[in-house]
Short mmCIF file of C-alpha atoms in Angstrom, two decimals:
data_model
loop_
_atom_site.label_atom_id
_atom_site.label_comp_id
_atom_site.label_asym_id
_atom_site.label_seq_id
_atom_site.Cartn_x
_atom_site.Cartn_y
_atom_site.Cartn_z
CA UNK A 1 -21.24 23.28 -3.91
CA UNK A 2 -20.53 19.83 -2.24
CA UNK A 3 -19.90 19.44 0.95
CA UNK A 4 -16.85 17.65 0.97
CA UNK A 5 -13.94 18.67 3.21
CA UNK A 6 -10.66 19.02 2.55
CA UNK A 7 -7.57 17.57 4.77
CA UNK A 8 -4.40 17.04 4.73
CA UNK A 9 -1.97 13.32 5.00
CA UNK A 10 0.36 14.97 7.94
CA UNK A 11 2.60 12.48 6.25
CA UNK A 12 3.10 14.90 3.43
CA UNK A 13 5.12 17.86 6.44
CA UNK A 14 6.94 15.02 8.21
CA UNK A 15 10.12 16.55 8.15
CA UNK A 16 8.82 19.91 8.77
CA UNK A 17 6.68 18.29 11.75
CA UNK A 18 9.47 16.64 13.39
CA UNK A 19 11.28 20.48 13.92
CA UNK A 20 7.61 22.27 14.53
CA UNK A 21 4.53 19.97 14.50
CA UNK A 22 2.45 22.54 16.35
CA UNK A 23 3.56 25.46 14.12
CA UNK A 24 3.08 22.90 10.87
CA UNK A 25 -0.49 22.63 11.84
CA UNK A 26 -0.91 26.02 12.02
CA UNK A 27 0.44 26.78 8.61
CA UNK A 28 -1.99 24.02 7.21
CA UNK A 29 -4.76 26.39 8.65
CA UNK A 30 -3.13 29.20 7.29
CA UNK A 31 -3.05 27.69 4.06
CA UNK A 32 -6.84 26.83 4.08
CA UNK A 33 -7.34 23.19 4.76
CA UNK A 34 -10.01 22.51 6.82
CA UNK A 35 -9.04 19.28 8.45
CA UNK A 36 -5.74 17.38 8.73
CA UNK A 37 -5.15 13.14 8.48
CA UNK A 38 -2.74 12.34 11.22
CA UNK A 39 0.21 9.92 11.04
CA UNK A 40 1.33 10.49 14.59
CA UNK A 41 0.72 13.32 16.71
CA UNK A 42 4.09 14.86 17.12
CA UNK A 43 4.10 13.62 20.78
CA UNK A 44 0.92 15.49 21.80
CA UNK A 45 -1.58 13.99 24.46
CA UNK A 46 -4.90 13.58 22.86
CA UNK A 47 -6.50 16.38 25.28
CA UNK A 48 -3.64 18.49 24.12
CA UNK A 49 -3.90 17.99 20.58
CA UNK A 50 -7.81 18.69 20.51
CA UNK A 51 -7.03 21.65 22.28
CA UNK A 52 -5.00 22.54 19.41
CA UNK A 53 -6.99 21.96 16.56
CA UNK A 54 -10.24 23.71 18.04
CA UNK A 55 -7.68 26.80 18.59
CA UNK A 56 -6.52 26.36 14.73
CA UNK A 57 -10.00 25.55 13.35
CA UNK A 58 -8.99 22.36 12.45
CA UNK A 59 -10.89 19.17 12.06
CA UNK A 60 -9.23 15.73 13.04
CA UNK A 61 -10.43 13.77 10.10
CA UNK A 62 -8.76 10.42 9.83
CA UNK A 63 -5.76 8.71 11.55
CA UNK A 64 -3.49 6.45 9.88
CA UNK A 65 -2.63 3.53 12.50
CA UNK A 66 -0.26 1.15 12.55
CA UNK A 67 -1.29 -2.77 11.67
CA UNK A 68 0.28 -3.82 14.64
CA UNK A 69 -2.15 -0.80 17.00
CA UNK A 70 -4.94 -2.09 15.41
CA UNK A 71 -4.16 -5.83 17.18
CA UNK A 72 -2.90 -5.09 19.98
CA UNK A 73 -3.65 -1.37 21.36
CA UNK A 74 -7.45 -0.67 19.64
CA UNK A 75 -8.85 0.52 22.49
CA UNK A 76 -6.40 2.69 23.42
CA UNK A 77 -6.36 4.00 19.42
CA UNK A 78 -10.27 4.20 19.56
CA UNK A 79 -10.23 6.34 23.11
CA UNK A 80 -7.64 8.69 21.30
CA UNK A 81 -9.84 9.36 18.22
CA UNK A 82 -13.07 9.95 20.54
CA UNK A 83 -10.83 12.82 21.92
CA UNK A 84 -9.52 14.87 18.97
CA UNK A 85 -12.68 14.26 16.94
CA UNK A 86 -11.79 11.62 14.46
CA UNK A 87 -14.54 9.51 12.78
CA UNK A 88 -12.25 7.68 10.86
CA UNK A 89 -9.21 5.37 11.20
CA UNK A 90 -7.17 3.84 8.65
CA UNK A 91 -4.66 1.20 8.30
CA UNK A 92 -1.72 2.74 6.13
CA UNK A 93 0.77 0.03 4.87
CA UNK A 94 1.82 -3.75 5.23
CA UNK A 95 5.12 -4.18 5.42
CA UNK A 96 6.98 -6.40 3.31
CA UNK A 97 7.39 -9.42 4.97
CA UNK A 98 3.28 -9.48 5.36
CA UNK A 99 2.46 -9.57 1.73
CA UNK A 100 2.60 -13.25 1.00
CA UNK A 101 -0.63 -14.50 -0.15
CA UNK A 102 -1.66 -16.26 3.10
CA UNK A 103 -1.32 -13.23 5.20
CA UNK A 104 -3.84 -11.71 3.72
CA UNK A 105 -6.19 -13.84 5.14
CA UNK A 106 -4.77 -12.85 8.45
CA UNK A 107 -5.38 -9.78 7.64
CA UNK A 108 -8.68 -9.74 6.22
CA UNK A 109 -10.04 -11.35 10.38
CA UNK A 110 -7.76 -8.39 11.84
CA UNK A 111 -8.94 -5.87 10.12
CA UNK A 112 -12.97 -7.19 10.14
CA UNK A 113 -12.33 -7.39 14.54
CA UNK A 114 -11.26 -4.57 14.57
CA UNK A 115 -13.81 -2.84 11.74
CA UNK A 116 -16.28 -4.33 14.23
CA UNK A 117 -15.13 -2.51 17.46
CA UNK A 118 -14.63 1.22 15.98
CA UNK A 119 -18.12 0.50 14.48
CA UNK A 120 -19.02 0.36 17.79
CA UNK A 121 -17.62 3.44 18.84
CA UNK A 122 -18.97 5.22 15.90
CA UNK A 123 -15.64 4.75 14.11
CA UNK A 124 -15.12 4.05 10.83
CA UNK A 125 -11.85 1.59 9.63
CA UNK A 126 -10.82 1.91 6.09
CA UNK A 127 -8.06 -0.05 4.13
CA UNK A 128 -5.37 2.32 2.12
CA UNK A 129 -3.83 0.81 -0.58
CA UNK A 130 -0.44 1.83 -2.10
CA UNK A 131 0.16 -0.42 -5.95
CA UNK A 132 1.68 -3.75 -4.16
CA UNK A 133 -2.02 -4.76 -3.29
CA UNK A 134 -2.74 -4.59 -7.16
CA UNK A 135 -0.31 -7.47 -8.35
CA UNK A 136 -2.38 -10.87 -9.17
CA UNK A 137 -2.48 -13.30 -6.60
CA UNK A 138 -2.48 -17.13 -7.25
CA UNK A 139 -6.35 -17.46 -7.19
CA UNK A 140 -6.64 -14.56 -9.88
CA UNK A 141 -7.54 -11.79 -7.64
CA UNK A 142 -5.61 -8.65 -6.53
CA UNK A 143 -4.91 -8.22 -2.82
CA UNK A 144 -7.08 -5.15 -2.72
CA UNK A 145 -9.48 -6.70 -4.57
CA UNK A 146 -9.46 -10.09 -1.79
CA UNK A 147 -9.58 -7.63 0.87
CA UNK A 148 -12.77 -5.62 -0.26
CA UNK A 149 -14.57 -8.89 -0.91
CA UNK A 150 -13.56 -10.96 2.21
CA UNK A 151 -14.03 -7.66 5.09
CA UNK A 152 -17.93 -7.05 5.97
CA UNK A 153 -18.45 -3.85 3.83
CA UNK A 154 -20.11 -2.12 7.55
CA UNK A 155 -17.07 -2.97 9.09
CA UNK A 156 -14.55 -2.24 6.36
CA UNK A 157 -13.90 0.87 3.76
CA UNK A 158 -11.66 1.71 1.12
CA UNK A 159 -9.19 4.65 1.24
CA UNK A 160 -8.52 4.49 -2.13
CA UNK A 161 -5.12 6.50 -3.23
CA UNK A 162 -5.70 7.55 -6.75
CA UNK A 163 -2.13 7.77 -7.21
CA UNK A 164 -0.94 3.93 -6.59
CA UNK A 165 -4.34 2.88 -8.30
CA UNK A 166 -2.84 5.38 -11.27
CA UNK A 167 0.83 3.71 -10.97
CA UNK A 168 -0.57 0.09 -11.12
CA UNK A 169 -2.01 0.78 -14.48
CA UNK A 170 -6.04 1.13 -12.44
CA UNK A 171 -8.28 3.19 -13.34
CA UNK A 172 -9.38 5.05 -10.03
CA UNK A 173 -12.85 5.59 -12.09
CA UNK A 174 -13.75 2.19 -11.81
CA UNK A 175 -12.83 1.38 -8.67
CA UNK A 176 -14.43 4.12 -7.34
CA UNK A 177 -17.44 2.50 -9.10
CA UNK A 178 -17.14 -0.72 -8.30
CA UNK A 179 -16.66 0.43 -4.31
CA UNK A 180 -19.56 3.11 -4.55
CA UNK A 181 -21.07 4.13 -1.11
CA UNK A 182 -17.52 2.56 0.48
CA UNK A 183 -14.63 5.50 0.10
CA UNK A 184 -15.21 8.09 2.77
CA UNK A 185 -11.73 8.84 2.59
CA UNK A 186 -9.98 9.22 -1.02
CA UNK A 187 -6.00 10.38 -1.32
CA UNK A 188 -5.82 12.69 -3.71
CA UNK A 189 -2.35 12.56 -5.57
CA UNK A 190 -1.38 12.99 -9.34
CA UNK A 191 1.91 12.13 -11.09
CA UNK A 192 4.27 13.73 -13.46
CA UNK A 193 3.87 12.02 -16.86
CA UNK A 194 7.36 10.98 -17.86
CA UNK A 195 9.09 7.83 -17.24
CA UNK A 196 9.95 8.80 -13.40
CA UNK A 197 6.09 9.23 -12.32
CA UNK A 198 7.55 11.23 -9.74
CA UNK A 199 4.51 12.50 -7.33
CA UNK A 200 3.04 16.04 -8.43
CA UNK A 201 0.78 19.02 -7.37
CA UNK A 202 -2.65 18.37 -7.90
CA UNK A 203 -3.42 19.15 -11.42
CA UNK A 204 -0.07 18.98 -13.14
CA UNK A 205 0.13 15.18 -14.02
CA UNK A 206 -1.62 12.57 -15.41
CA UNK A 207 -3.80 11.24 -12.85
CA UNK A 208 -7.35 12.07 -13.78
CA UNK A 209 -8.09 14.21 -10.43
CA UNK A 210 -10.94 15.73 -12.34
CA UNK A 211 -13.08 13.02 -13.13
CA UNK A 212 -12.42 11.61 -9.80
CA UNK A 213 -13.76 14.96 -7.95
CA UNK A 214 -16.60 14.97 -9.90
CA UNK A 215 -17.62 11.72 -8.50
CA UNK A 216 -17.05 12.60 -4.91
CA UNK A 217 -20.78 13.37 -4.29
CA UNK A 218 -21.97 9.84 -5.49
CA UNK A 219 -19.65 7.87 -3.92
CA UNK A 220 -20.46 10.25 -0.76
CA UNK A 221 -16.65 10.87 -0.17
CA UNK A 222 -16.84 13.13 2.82
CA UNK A 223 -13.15 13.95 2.88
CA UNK A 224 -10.34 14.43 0.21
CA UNK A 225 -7.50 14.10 1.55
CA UNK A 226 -4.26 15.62 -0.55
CA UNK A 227 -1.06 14.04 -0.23
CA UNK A 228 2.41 14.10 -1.92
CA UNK A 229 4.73 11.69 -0.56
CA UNK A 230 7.52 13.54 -1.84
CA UNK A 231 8.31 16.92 -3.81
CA UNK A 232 10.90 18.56 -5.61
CA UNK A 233 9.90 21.79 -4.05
CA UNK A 234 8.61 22.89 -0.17
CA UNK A 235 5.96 20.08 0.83
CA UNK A 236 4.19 23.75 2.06
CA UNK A 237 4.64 25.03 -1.29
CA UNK A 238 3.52 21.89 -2.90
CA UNK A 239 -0.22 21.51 -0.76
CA UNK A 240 -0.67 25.14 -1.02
CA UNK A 241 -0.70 24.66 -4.90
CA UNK A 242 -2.64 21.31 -4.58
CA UNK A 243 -5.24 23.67 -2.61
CA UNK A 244 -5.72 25.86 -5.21
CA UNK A 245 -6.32 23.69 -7.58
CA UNK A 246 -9.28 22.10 -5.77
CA UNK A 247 -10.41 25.82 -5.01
CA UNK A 248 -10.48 26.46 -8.62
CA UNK A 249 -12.54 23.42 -9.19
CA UNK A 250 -15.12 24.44 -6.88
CA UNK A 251 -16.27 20.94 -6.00
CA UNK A 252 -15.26 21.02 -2.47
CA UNK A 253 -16.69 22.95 0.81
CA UNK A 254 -13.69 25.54 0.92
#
């Protein structure tokens, strides 16, 4: 069995969060997760929100933060994670108007400062990519791919989301590959196989979830983390099905 946990993107129960986030945690026990990957924290004080989780038996495992958090409130983002138990932080998402090839650059200093101080702290920061950051830039390379190579691989992971990588016509095999030793955090997503590749339960779609959880122990991925954006069904429904799939897989520490 490998020990790799299992958590879930918070994103996923949004809407369910914003009428109940404490009960929504506690169903995502229920259901079996181990650990959750926060995108807010439902307007809970840190102290509060450990409280919380040790009460659940859940783990804080990552925390998606804001580009603009990351510049200009780190150590207030780095004190928070110290409190609920996080070793990891992630930053989610550019927005649109900071895609142009010379922000990237920007990005790449922002993101090694502030790689630099949660290293510090015992902290890791990882990049999450969604399929923008695979279109070719003018010197040949992908953002994703400028990022990796210009950020101090101490300071700076990958969250890779097998989904986008999927949807950009990757292969999340060979990224994982290429980034061995530098995804602690992987999103774990598939998609539906006709022309809408919609987002689906784990094991229903195309994305080769398989071969990527077989390589979880190499690339010493210490958390999957399942997602699903959005779903034709309950969200609950939908990661309770995902769960079972990676239960029936037995390649995970559930």
């Amino acid at each position: 069995m490998v020990n790799i946990k299992v958590a879930v993107q918070m994103f996923t129960l949004r809407k369910e969060s914003e009428k109940d986030f404490k009960g929504v945690l506690k169903e995502v026990a229920d259901i079996g997760f181990q650990g959750v990957e926060f995108a807010g924290y439902g307007g809970l004080e840190a102290e509060e929100l450990k409280d919380l989780l040790d009460e659940l038996g859940l783990k804080a495992a990552s925390s998606h933060i804001p580009l603009s958090s990351l510049e200009k409130d780190l150590e207030n983002v780095l004190e928070t994670q110290k409190i609920i138990g996080s070793k990891h932080i992630v930053c989610p998402h550019l927005s649109p108007e900071r895609r142009k090839d010379e922000d990237y650059e920007q990005l790449v200093s922002i993101l090694n400062k502030a790689g630099r101080r949660a290293a510090e702290e015992g902290i890791t920061l990882s990049y999450h990519n969604h399929d923008f950051e695979l279109e070719e830039m003018a010197d040949g390379r992908t953002p994703l791919e400028y990022i990796l190579s210009e950020t101090n691989p101490e300071w700076v992971k990958a969250e890779f989301d097998i989904y986008w990588l999927t949807k950009a016509g990757e292969s999340p095999l060979e990224w994982l590959d290429q980034y061995k030793g530098r995804t602690p955090l992987v999103h774990l997503k598939d998609m539906t196989t006709d022309d809408e590749q919609f987002f689906a339960e784990l094991g229903t779609g195309g994305v080769d979830v398989e071969g990527v959880l077989k390589k979880g122990e190499e690339n010493q991925v210490e958390w999957w983390v399942v997602e699903q954006d959005q779903s034709k069904q309950s969200p609950l429904k939908s990661i309770r099905e995902s769960l079972h799939y990676l239960q029936d897989q037995k390649v995970i520490s559930i």
